[in-house]
CSV table of C-alpha atoms and ligand atoms in Angstrom, one decimal:
chain,number,residue,atom,x,y,z
A,1,MET,CA,12.2,-72.9,-20.4
A,2,THR,CA,10.1,-71.3,-23.1
A,3,ASP,CA,6.6,-70.3,-21.9
A,4,GLN,CA,4.3,-73.0,-23.3
A,5,THR,CA,1.7,-71.0,-25.1
A,6,PRO,CA,0.2,-72.2,-28.4
A,7,ILE,CA,2.6,-72.4,-31.4
A,8,VAL,CA,2.3,-69.5,-33.9
A,9,ARG,CA,2.9,-70.3,-37.6
A,10,GLY,CA,4.4,-68.0,-40.3
A,11,ARG,CA,1.2,-68.5,-42.3
A,12,ASP,CA,-0.7,-66.8,-39.5
A,13,PHE,CA,0.5,-63.4,-40.6
A,14,LYS,CA,-1.9,-63.2,-43.5
A,15,GLU,CA,-1.6,-59.4,-44.1
A,16,TYR,CA,2.2,-59.8,-44.4
A,17,ARG,CA,1.8,-62.5,-47.0
A,18,ILE,CA,-0.6,-60.5,-49.0
A,19,GLY,CA,1.8,-57.5,-48.9
A,20,GLY,CA,4.6,-59.9,-50.0
A,21,ALA,CA,2.6,-61.1,-52.9
A,22,ILE,CA,1.8,-57.5,-54.1
A,23,ALA,CA,5.4,-56.5,-53.7
A,24,ALA,CA,6.4,-59.7,-55.7
A,25,LEU,CA,4.1,-58.8,-58.6
A,26,LEU,CA,5.4,-55.2,-58.8
A,27,LEU,CA,9.0,-56.4,-58.6
A,28,LEU,CA,8.4,-59.0,-61.3
A,29,VAL,CA,7.3,-56.3,-63.7
A,30,ALA,CA,10.3,-54.1,-62.9
A,31,LEU,CA,12.7,-57.1,-63.2
A,32,THR,CA,11.2,-58.1,-66.6
A,33,TRP,CA,11.6,-54.5,-67.8
A,34,GLN,CA,15.2,-54.6,-66.8
A,35,ILE,CA,15.9,-57.9,-68.4
A,36,ILE,CA,14.4,-56.7,-71.7
A,37,ALA,CA,16.5,-53.6,-71.5
A,38,ILE,CA,19.7,-55.8,-71.4
A,39,PHE,CA,18.8,-57.2,-74.8
A,40,ASP,CA,17.3,-54.1,-76.5
A,41,GLY,CA,20.5,-53.5,-78.4
A,42,GLN,CA,20.7,-49.9,-77.1
A,43,SER,CA,24.1,-50.1,-75.7
A,44,LEU,CA,25.3,-47.1,-77.6
A,45,THR,CA,25.5,-43.9,-75.7
A,46,VAL,CA,23.9,-41.4,-78.0
A,47,PRO,CA,23.9,-37.6,-77.9
A,48,GLU,CA,20.8,-36.2,-76.3
A,49,THR,CA,21.4,-32.5,-76.6
A,50,GLN,CA,22.7,-30.2,-79.3
A,51,TRP,CA,23.6,-26.5,-79.3
A,52,ARG,CA,22.2,-23.7,-81.2
A,53,LEU,CA,23.1,-20.0,-81.5
A,54,SER,CA,20.5,-17.6,-80.1
A,55,GLN,CA,20.3,-13.9,-79.8
A,56,PRO,CA,19.5,-12.2,-76.5
A,57,ASP,CA,16.1,-11.0,-77.7
A,58,GLY,CA,15.1,-14.7,-78.2
A,59,ASN,CA,15.2,-14.4,-81.9
A,60,TYR,CA,16.9,-17.7,-82.8
A,61,ALA,CA,19.4,-18.0,-85.6
A,62,ARG,CA,19.7,-21.8,-85.7
A,63,GLU,CA,21.4,-22.0,-89.1
A,64,ARG,CA,24.1,-19.7,-88.0
A,65,LEU,CA,25.3,-22.0,-85.2
A,66,ALA,CA,28.2,-23.8,-86.9
A,67,TYR,CA,29.2,-21.1,-89.3
A,68,ASP,CA,29.2,-18.0,-87.0
A,69,ALA,CA,30.6,-19.7,-83.9
A,70,LEU,CA,33.3,-21.6,-85.7
A,71,THR,CA,34.3,-18.7,-87.8
A,72,ALA,CA,34.6,-16.4,-84.7
A,73,ARG,CA,36.7,-19.0,-83.0
A,74,THR,CA,39.0,-19.7,-85.9
A,75,ARG,CA,39.5,-16.0,-86.5
A,76,LEU,CA,40.5,-15.6,-82.9
A,77,MET,CA,43.0,-18.5,-83.0
A,78,ASP,CA,44.4,-17.4,-86.3
A,79,GLU,CA,45.0,-13.9,-85.2
A,80,ARG,CA,46.7,-15.0,-82.1
A,81,PHE,CA,48.9,-17.4,-84.0
A,82,ARG,CA,50.0,-14.9,-86.6
A,83,THR,CA,50.8,-12.1,-84.2
A,84,GLY,CA,51.4,-13.8,-80.9
A,85,PRO,CA,50.0,-12.2,-77.8
A,86,ALA,CA,51.2,-8.8,-76.9
A,87,PRO,CA,52.7,-9.0,-73.4
A,88,SER,CA,50.3,-6.3,-72.1
A,89,GLU,CA,47.3,-7.7,-73.9
A,90,GLU,CA,44.6,-9.7,-72.2
A,91,ALA,CA,44.2,-13.2,-73.7
A,92,PRO,CA,41.1,-13.1,-76.0
A,93,VAL,CA,38.1,-14.8,-74.6
A,94,PRO,CA,37.1,-17.8,-76.8
A,95,GLY,CA,33.5,-18.0,-77.8
A,96,PRO,CA,31.0,-16.9,-80.3
A,97,ARG,CA,30.1,-13.3,-81.1
A,98,THR,CA,29.0,-11.4,-78.0
A,99,ASP,CA,25.5,-10.6,-79.4
A,100,HIS,CA,24.9,-14.3,-79.8
A,101,PHE,CA,25.0,-17.1,-77.2
A,102,LEU,CA,24.8,-20.8,-77.4
A,103,THR,CA,21.8,-22.5,-76.0
A,104,GLU,CA,21.4,-26.2,-75.3
A,105,GLU,CA,18.5,-28.0,-76.9
A,106,PRO,CA,17.3,-31.2,-75.4
A,107,PHE,CA,16.7,-32.9,-78.7
A,108,VAL,CA,18.8,-34.4,-81.4
A,109,GLY,CA,17.2,-35.8,-84.6
A,110,ASP,CA,18.1,-39.4,-85.1
A,111,PRO,CA,20.9,-39.7,-82.6
A,112,GLN,CA,21.4,-43.4,-83.3
A,113,SER,CA,22.5,-42.9,-86.9
A,114,LEU,CA,24.7,-39.9,-85.8
A,115,THR,CA,26.6,-42.1,-83.4
A,116,GLN,CA,26.9,-44.8,-86.0
A,117,THR,CA,28.5,-42.3,-88.3
A,118,TRP,CA,31.0,-41.4,-85.6
A,119,LEU,CA,31.8,-45.1,-85.0
A,120,THR,CA,32.4,-45.7,-88.7
A,121,ALA,CA,34.8,-42.8,-88.8
A,122,ASP,CA,36.4,-43.9,-85.6
A,123,ALA,CA,37.1,-47.5,-86.8
A,124,ARG,CA,39.4,-46.0,-89.4
A,125,SER,CA,41.3,-43.7,-87.0
A,126,LEU,CA,41.2,-46.0,-84.0
A,127,GLU,CA,44.6,-47.6,-84.5
A,128,THR,CA,46.3,-44.2,-84.9
A,129,ALA,CA,44.6,-42.9,-81.8
A,130,ARG,CA,45.5,-45.9,-79.7
A,131,GLN,CA,49.2,-45.5,-80.5
A,132,SER,CA,49.4,-42.2,-78.7
A,133,GLU,CA,49.0,-41.6,-75.0
A,134,ARG,CA,47.9,-38.1,-75.5
A,135,VAL,CA,47.1,-36.1,-78.6
A,136,VAL,CA,47.9,-32.4,-78.4
A,137,GLY,CA,46.6,-29.9,-80.8
A,138,ILE,CA,44.4,-26.9,-81.4
A,139,SER,CA,40.7,-27.0,-81.4
A,140,SER,CA,38.6,-24.4,-83.2
A,141,LEU,CA,35.3,-25.5,-81.5
A,142,PRO,CA,33.5,-22.6,-80.0
A,143,TYR,CA,33.3,-23.6,-76.3
A,144,PRO,CA,36.1,-25.1,-74.1
A,145,ASN,CA,34.4,-28.4,-73.2
A,146,ALA,CA,33.9,-29.3,-76.8
A,147,ALA,CA,37.7,-29.2,-77.2
A,148,LEU,CA,38.1,-32.2,-75.0
A,149,PHE,CA,38.3,-35.3,-77.1
A,150,GLU,CA,37.3,-38.7,-75.9
A,151,ARG,CA,39.8,-41.6,-76.0
A,152,PRO,CA,38.6,-44.6,-77.9
A,153,GLU,CA,39.0,-46.6,-74.7
A,154,GLY,CA,36.5,-44.3,-73.0
A,155,ARG,CA,33.9,-46.0,-75.1
A,156,ASP,CA,34.7,-49.4,-73.4
A,157,TRP,CA,34.5,-47.8,-70.0
A,158,ARG,CA,31.2,-46.1,-70.9
A,159,PHE,CA,29.8,-49.4,-72.2
A,160,GLY,CA,30.8,-51.1,-68.9
A,161,MET,CA,29.4,-48.3,-66.7
A,162,ALA,CA,26.4,-47.1,-68.6
A,163,ASP,CA,25.2,-50.5,-69.9
A,164,THR,CA,26.6,-53.6,-68.3
A,165,ILE,CA,26.9,-52.5,-64.7
A,166,THR,CA,23.8,-50.5,-64.5
A,167,HIS,CA,21.6,-53.2,-66.0
A,168,LEU,CA,23.3,-56.0,-64.1
A,169,GLY,CA,23.1,-54.0,-60.9
A,170,ALA,CA,19.4,-53.4,-61.4
A,171,VAL,CA,18.8,-57.1,-62.0
A,172,ILE,CA,20.8,-58.0,-58.8
A,173,ILE,CA,18.8,-55.6,-56.6
A,174,LEU,CA,15.4,-56.2,-58.2
A,175,GLY,CA,16.0,-60.0,-58.4
A,176,PHE,CA,17.0,-60.3,-54.8
A,177,SER,CA,14.1,-58.1,-53.6
A,178,LEU,CA,11.7,-60.3,-55.7
A,179,LEU,CA,13.1,-63.4,-54.0
A,180,LEU,CA,12.5,-61.9,-50.5
A,181,ALA,CA,8.9,-60.8,-51.5
A,182,LEU,CA,8.2,-64.4,-52.6
A,183,VAL,CA,9.6,-65.8,-49.4
A,184,LEU,CA,7.3,-63.5,-47.5
A,185,ALA,CA,4.3,-64.4,-49.6
A,186,VAL,CA,4.9,-68.2,-49.5
A,187,ARG,CA,6.7,-68.9,-46.2
A,188,GLY,CA,5.2,-66.0,-44.3
A,189,ARG,CA,6.8,-64.0,-41.4
A,190,VAL,CA,9.1,-66.0,-39.1
A,191,PRO,CA,7.0,-66.0,-35.9
A,192,ILE,CA,8.0,-66.2,-32.3
A,193,ALA,CA,6.7,-69.7,-32.2
A,194,TYR,CA,5.6,-69.7,-28.6
A,195,GLY,CA,4.2,-66.1,-28.9
A,196,ARG,CA,5.5,-63.2,-26.9
A,197,SER,CA,6.3,-64.0,-23.2
A,198,ARG,CA,6.1,-60.3,-22.3
A,199,ARG,CA,9.4,-60.8,-20.4
A,200,THR,CA,12.5,-59.2,-22.0
A,201,VAL,CA,16.2,-59.4,-22.0
A,202,LYS,CA,18.8,-56.7,-22.9
A,203,ARG,CA,20.3,-57.3,-26.3
A,204,PHE,CA,22.1,-54.2,-27.4
A,205,ASN,CA,23.2,-51.2,-25.2
A,206,PHE,CA,22.8,-47.5,-26.2
A,207,LEU,CA,26.2,-47.1,-27.8
A,208,GLU,CA,25.6,-50.2,-30.0
A,209,ARG,CA,22.2,-49.0,-31.1
A,210,ALA,CA,23.1,-45.3,-31.7
A,211,ASN,CA,26.1,-46.5,-33.7
A,212,HIS,CA,24.0,-49.0,-35.7
A,213,TRP,CA,21.5,-46.2,-36.6
A,214,MET,CA,24.2,-43.7,-37.5
A,215,THR,CA,26.0,-46.3,-39.8
A,216,SER,CA,22.8,-47.6,-41.3
A,217,THR,CA,21.3,-44.2,-42.0
A,218,SER,CA,24.6,-43.1,-43.7
A,219,PHE,CA,24.6,-46.4,-45.7
A,220,ILE,CA,21.0,-45.8,-46.8
A,221,VAL,CA,21.8,-42.2,-47.9
A,222,LEU,CA,24.9,-43.3,-49.7
A,223,ALA,CA,22.9,-46.0,-51.4
A,224,LEU,CA,20.0,-43.7,-52.5
A,225,THR,CA,22.3,-40.9,-53.7
A,226,GLY,CA,24.5,-43.5,-55.5
A,227,LEU,CA,21.4,-44.9,-57.2
A,228,VAL,CA,20.4,-41.3,-58.3
A,229,ILE,CA,23.9,-40.9,-59.7
A,230,ALA,CA,23.8,-44.2,-61.5
A,231,TYR,CA,20.1,-44.4,-62.6
A,232,GLY,CA,18.9,-40.8,-62.5
A,233,ASP,CA,19.1,-40.4,-66.2
A,234,THR,CA,16.7,-43.3,-66.7
A,235,LEU,CA,14.5,-43.0,-63.6
A,236,ILE,CA,14.4,-39.3,-62.9
A,237,ARG,CA,14.8,-37.5,-66.2
A,238,PRO,CA,11.2,-38.4,-67.2
A,239,PHE,CA,10.1,-36.1,-64.3
A,240,GLY,CA,11.9,-33.2,-65.9
A,241,GLU,CA,15.4,-31.9,-66.5
A,242,GLY,CA,15.1,-29.6,-63.5
A,243,VAL,CA,14.2,-32.4,-61.1
A,244,LEU,CA,17.1,-34.5,-62.4
A,245,GLY,CA,19.4,-31.4,-62.1
A,246,SER,CA,18.5,-30.6,-58.5
A,247,LEU,CA,18.4,-34.2,-57.3
A,248,GLY,CA,21.7,-34.9,-59.1
A,249,ARG,CA,23.4,-32.0,-57.4
A,250,ILE,CA,22.0,-32.9,-53.9
A,251,SER,CA,23.0,-36.5,-54.5
A,252,THR,CA,26.6,-35.7,-55.6
A,253,TRP,CA,27.1,-33.7,-52.4
A,254,GLY,CA,25.2,-36.0,-50.2
A,255,HIS,CA,27.2,-39.0,-51.5
A,256,ALA,CA,30.4,-37.2,-50.4
A,257,LEU,CA,29.0,-35.8,-47.1
A,258,PHE,CA,27.6,-39.1,-45.7
A,259,PHE,CA,30.8,-41.1,-46.2
A,260,PRO,CA,32.6,-39.8,-43.1
A,261,PRO,CA,29.8,-40.9,-40.6
A,262,PHE,CA,29.6,-44.2,-42.4
A,263,ALA,CA,33.3,-44.7,-42.1
A,264,VAL,CA,33.4,-43.7,-38.4
A,265,GLY,CA,30.3,-45.9,-37.7
A,266,LEU,CA,32.0,-48.9,-39.4
A,267,LEU,CA,35.1,-48.4,-37.3
A,268,ILE,CA,33.1,-48.4,-34.1
A,269,MET,CA,31.1,-51.5,-35.3
A,270,ILE,CA,34.5,-53.2,-35.8
A,271,LEU,CA,35.6,-52.3,-32.3
A,272,LEU,CA,32.3,-53.4,-30.7
A,273,TRP,CA,31.4,-56.5,-32.5
A,274,THR,CA,34.3,-58.2,-34.2
A,275,TRP,CA,35.1,-60.7,-31.4
A,276,ARG,CA,31.5,-61.9,-31.4
A,277,ASN,CA,31.6,-62.4,-35.1
A,278,LEU,CA,34.6,-64.7,-35.4
A,279,PRO,CA,33.7,-67.9,-37.1
A,280,SER,CA,33.0,-71.0,-35.0
A,281,ARG,CA,32.0,-74.6,-35.5
A,282,LEU,CA,28.4,-73.8,-34.6
A,283,ASP,CA,28.2,-71.7,-37.8
A,284,LEU,CA,28.5,-74.7,-40.0
A,285,HIS,CA,25.7,-76.5,-38.3
A,286,TRP,CA,23.6,-73.3,-38.5
A,287,LEU,CA,24.2,-72.8,-42.2
A,288,ALA,CA,23.7,-76.5,-43.0
A,289,SER,CA,20.2,-76.3,-41.5
A,290,GLY,CA,19.4,-73.0,-43.2
A,291,GLY,CA,19.2,-71.3,-39.8
A,292,GLY,CA,15.9,-73.1,-39.3
A,293,PHE,CA,14.4,-70.4,-41.4
A,294,PHE,CA,12.3,-72.6,-43.6
A,295,SER,CA,10.3,-74.2,-40.8
A,296,ASP,CA,8.1,-72.9,-38.0
A,297,ASP,CA,9.7,-75.4,-35.6
A,298,PRO,CA,10.9,-73.4,-32.6
A,299,ASP,CA,14.0,-75.6,-32.2
A,300,ASN,CA,16.3,-73.6,-34.4
A,301,PRO,CA,20.0,-74.5,-34.6
A,302,PRO,CA,21.7,-73.1,-31.5
A,303,ALA,CA,23.5,-69.8,-31.8
A,304,ARG,CA,25.4,-67.4,-29.5
A,305,LYS,CA,24.9,-63.7,-29.7
A,306,PHE,CA,25.3,-63.7,-33.5
A,307,ASN,CA,24.3,-66.6,-35.7
A,308,ALA,CA,26.2,-67.5,-39.0
A,309,GLY,CA,23.8,-65.4,-41.1
A,310,GLN,CA,24.4,-62.3,-39.0
A,311,LYS,CA,28.1,-62.9,-39.1
A,312,LEU,CA,27.9,-62.9,-42.9
A,313,VAL,CA,26.1,-59.6,-42.7
A,314,PHE,CA,28.7,-58.2,-40.3
A,315,TRP,CA,31.6,-59.2,-42.6
A,316,ALA,CA,29.8,-57.9,-45.6
A,317,ALA,CA,29.4,-54.6,-43.9
A,318,VAL,CA,33.0,-54.5,-42.7
A,319,LEU,CA,34.9,-55.9,-45.8
A,320,GLY,CA,32.5,-54.4,-48.3
A,321,GLY,CA,32.4,-51.1,-46.5
A,322,ILE,CA,36.2,-50.9,-46.3
A,323,ALA,CA,36.4,-51.6,-50.1
A,324,MET,CA,33.7,-49.0,-50.8
A,325,ILE,CA,35.4,-46.4,-48.7
A,326,ALA,CA,38.9,-47.0,-50.2
A,327,SER,CA,37.6,-46.9,-53.8
A,328,GLY,CA,35.3,-44.0,-53.0
A,329,VAL,CA,38.3,-41.9,-51.7
A,330,MET,CA,40.3,-42.7,-54.8
A,331,LEU,CA,37.4,-41.5,-56.9
A,332,MET,CA,37.2,-38.3,-54.9
A,333,PHE,CA,40.8,-37.6,-55.6
A,334,PRO,CA,41.4,-39.3,-58.9
A,335,PHE,CA,44.8,-39.7,-60.6
A,336,PHE,CA,46.9,-39.8,-57.4
A,337,GLY,CA,49.2,-42.6,-58.3
A,338,VAL,CA,46.8,-44.3,-60.7
A,339,ASP,CA,46.2,-43.6,-64.3
A,340,LEU,CA,43.0,-43.1,-66.3
A,341,GLU,CA,42.6,-46.8,-67.1
A,342,ILE,CA,42.9,-47.9,-63.4
A,343,ILE,CA,40.6,-45.2,-62.2
A,344,GLY,CA,38.0,-46.5,-64.8
A,345,TRP,CA,38.3,-50.0,-63.3
A,346,ILE,CA,38.0,-48.6,-59.8
A,347,MET,CA,34.8,-46.9,-60.7
A,348,LEU,CA,33.3,-50.0,-62.2
A,349,GLY,CA,34.3,-52.0,-59.1
A,350,HIS,CA,32.8,-49.4,-56.8
A,351,ALA,CA,29.5,-49.5,-58.7
A,352,THR,CA,29.4,-53.3,-58.9
A,353,LEU,CA,30.2,-53.9,-55.2
A,354,ALA,CA,27.6,-51.2,-54.3
A,355,THR,CA,24.8,-53.1,-56.0
A,356,VAL,CA,25.8,-56.4,-54.2
A,357,LEU,CA,25.9,-54.6,-50.8
A,358,ILE,CA,22.6,-52.9,-51.4
A,359,ALA,CA,21.0,-56.3,-52.2
A,360,ILE,CA,22.6,-57.8,-49.0
A,361,PHE,CA,21.3,-55.0,-46.9
A,362,ILE,CA,17.8,-55.1,-48.4
A,363,GLY,CA,17.9,-58.7,-47.1
A,364,HIS,CA,19.1,-57.6,-43.7
A,365,ILE,CA,16.5,-54.8,-43.4
A,366,TYR,CA,13.8,-57.4,-44.5
A,367,ILE,CA,14.7,-59.9,-41.8
A,368,GLY,CA,15.1,-57.1,-39.2
A,369,THR,CA,11.6,-55.7,-39.9
A,370,VAL,CA,8.8,-57.6,-41.7
A,371,GLY,CA,10.6,-60.9,-42.2
A,372,MET,CA,10.9,-61.8,-38.5
A,373,GLN,CA,8.6,-61.1,-35.6
A,374,GLY,CA,10.3,-59.4,-32.7
A,375,ALA,CA,13.7,-58.7,-34.3
A,376,ILE,CA,13.4,-54.9,-34.6
A,377,TRP,CA,13.1,-54.4,-30.8
A,378,ALA,CA,16.8,-55.5,-30.5
A,379,MET,CA,17.9,-52.3,-32.2
A,380,TRP,CA,14.9,-50.1,-31.3
A,381,ASP,CA,14.9,-50.1,-27.4
A,382,GLY,CA,17.6,-52.7,-27.0
A,383,GLU,CA,15.2,-55.3,-25.3
A,384,VAL,CA,14.0,-58.5,-27.0
A,385,ASP,CA,11.3,-60.9,-25.9
A,386,ARG,CA,12.7,-63.8,-23.9
A,387,ASN,CA,11.0,-66.4,-26.2
A,388,TRP,CA,12.5,-64.7,-29.3
A,389,ALA,CA,15.9,-64.9,-27.6
A,390,GLU,CA,15.5,-68.6,-26.7
A,391,GLU,CA,14.3,-69.5,-30.2
A,392,HIS,CA,17.0,-67.7,-32.1
A,393,HIS,CA,20.0,-67.3,-29.7
A,394,GLU,CA,19.7,-70.1,-27.2
A,395,LEU,CA,23.3,-70.3,-26.1
A,396,TRP,CA,23.6,-66.5,-25.7
A,397,LEU,CA,20.5,-66.4,-23.5
A,398,LYS,CA,21.9,-69.3,-21.4
A,399,ASP,CA,25.1,-67.4,-20.9
A,400,LEU,CA,23.3,-64.2,-20.0
A,401,GLU,CA,21.1,-66.0,-17.4
A,402,ALA,CA,24.1,-67.9,-16.0
A,403,ARG,CA,25.8,-64.6,-15.4
A,404,GLY,CA,22.8,-63.5,-13.4
A,405,ASP,CA,21.0,-61.3,-15.8
A,406,PRO,CA,17.4,-62.7,-15.8
A,407,ALA,CA,14.5,-61.6,-18.0
A,408,ARG,CA,12.4,-58.7,-16.8
A,409,ASP,CA,8.7,-57.9,-17.3
A,410,GLY,CA,8.5,-56.1,-20.6
B,1,LIG,C1,16.3,-49.7,-41.8
B,1,LIG,C2,17.4,-50.3,-41.9
B,1,LIG,C3,17.8,-51.3,-40.8
B,1,LIG,C4,17.2,-52.0,-39.9
B,1,LIG,C5,15.7,-52.0,-39.6
B,1,LIG,C6,18.1,-52.8,-39.2
B,1,LIG,C7,17.8,-53.7,-38.1
B,1,LIG,C8,18.7,-54.4,-37.4
B,1,LIG,C9,18.4,-55.2,-36.3
B,1,LIG,C10,17.0,-55.4,-35.7
B,1,LIG,C11,19.6,-55.8,-35.9
B,1,LIG,C12,19.7,-56.7,-34.7
B,1,LIG,C13,19.5,-58.1,-35.0
B,1,LIG,C14,19.8,-58.9,-33.8
B,1,LIG,O1,19.0,-58.8,-32.8
B,1,LIG,O2,20.7,-59.7,-33.8
B,1,LIG,C15,20.6,-55.3,-36.7
B,1,LIG,C16,21.9,-55.7,-36.6
B,1,LIG,C17,22.9,-55.2,-37.5
B,1,LIG,N1,22.8,-54.3,-38.5
B,1,LIG,FE1,21.1,-53.5,-39.1
B,1,LIG,N2,19.4,-52.6,-39.7
B,1,LIG,C18,19.2,-51.7,-40.7
B,1,LIG,C19,20.2,-51.3,-41.6
B,1,LIG,C20,21.6,-51.7,-41.5
B,1,LIG,C21,22.5,-51.3,-42.4
B,1,LIG,C22,22.3,-50.4,-43.6
B,1,LIG,C23,23.7,-51.8,-42.0
B,1,LIG,C24,25.1,-51.7,-42.7
B,1,LIG,C25,25.9,-50.8,-42.5
B,1,LIG,C26,23.4,-52.6,-40.8
B,1,LIG,C27,24.3,-53.4,-40.1
B,1,LIG,C28,24.0,-54.2,-39.1
B,1,LIG,C29,25.0,-55.1,-38.5
B,1,LIG,C30,26.5,-55.3,-38.9
B,1,LIG,C31,24.3,-55.8,-37.5
B,1,LIG,C32,24.8,-56.9,-36.5
B,1,LIG,C33,24.8,-58.2,-37.2
B,1,LIG,C34,23.4,-58.7,-37.5
B,1,LIG,O3,22.6,-58.7,-36.6
B,1,LIG,O4,23.1,-59.0,-38.6
B,1,LIG,N3,22.1,-52.5,-40.5
B,1,LIG,N4,20.1,-54.5,-37.7
């Protein structure tokens, strides 16, 4: 029996509701900004930097960039083609004259129209370029990276990655967070309706909790570093090129380093929790009544250890996690058995699924912390209040007590 103390309402948690309202306002601004960005017509990736030739003493010779550098390079190629390399001779080092060096400038005048010019030129040559898998030739550009030409299809990929997925991903994450903030503001925190009984029952053992925190910390680091990789250019560049550079580097490494603990944690979660997360008839009833989430009535639909909502979270972690790991490993070792086009699709899939999983786990973190009174203790010290257990996991509590594991003073 539940201890019969007065019924607590979600609306009693006023400070939580005010917090929810403030968060909702901020998220609304961010979401509106994102939605406007979808329609701003700036889907072209435009050059942001250009190169100029400078002398070591800092005396810049801007106008000589194209001429000097290209002439030096062409002369080098020409010489090598006419004579062929002598067997004993070192290959000449490509590059501009040694008393000059190329410097990157973070500014391009009118990049939009520059890109438009390229596109116009490209429309004429597109068909020719498409016919060939690979174009081989000589480049007389002054530094090696400039000699890599982009496939026309690369533009489709970049449009998907840099425009559609990033904007759509931001809308998914911000939109779902806004929804949760509104729920908190309007509905309030889900209370322990009969208040805390101060008697607790064991919910998760040490291995389950340690593994949950290892997996979730890894997931959060993977999510944050992934967001830096995807959105750093928009969100972090305004704080300075140096900040973006350092954070980008840390994030690229961090993203690779935290995938093994995530993968191991996921495997242990599968071993520990799969059998309790198999679907059952109870789940349909639970889902049909929205888990009792929208009312303060303590008689929630009955559930065993995991209710249908938690089972969905579990399967999202397992199936989504496996797909993320598989696609992530392919991206770490690209072109093993897949071609450029497939790897492009894998990258788009990885990024899209990531945003969906991030939204799902923002929801999970919400319900595990501010959204529901008493839930966090299940994963913190492993003990939950008996009234919480009875209101949310009635059948599990009955089983526990039938097996002779009564509530203790907490
Ligand atoms: C700060 C972040 C997080 C908090 C505060 C948190 C909190 C919790 C809590 C309180 C529970 C137990 C709920 C219960 O008593 O039934 C739980 C369960 C669980 N957590 Fe987390 N969690 C976090 C992040 C994550 C992440 C990132 C993942 C994904 C890898 C994850 C996966 C799970 C799973 C699969 C369960 C069991 C099913 C469920 O209860 O939904 N958690 N979490």
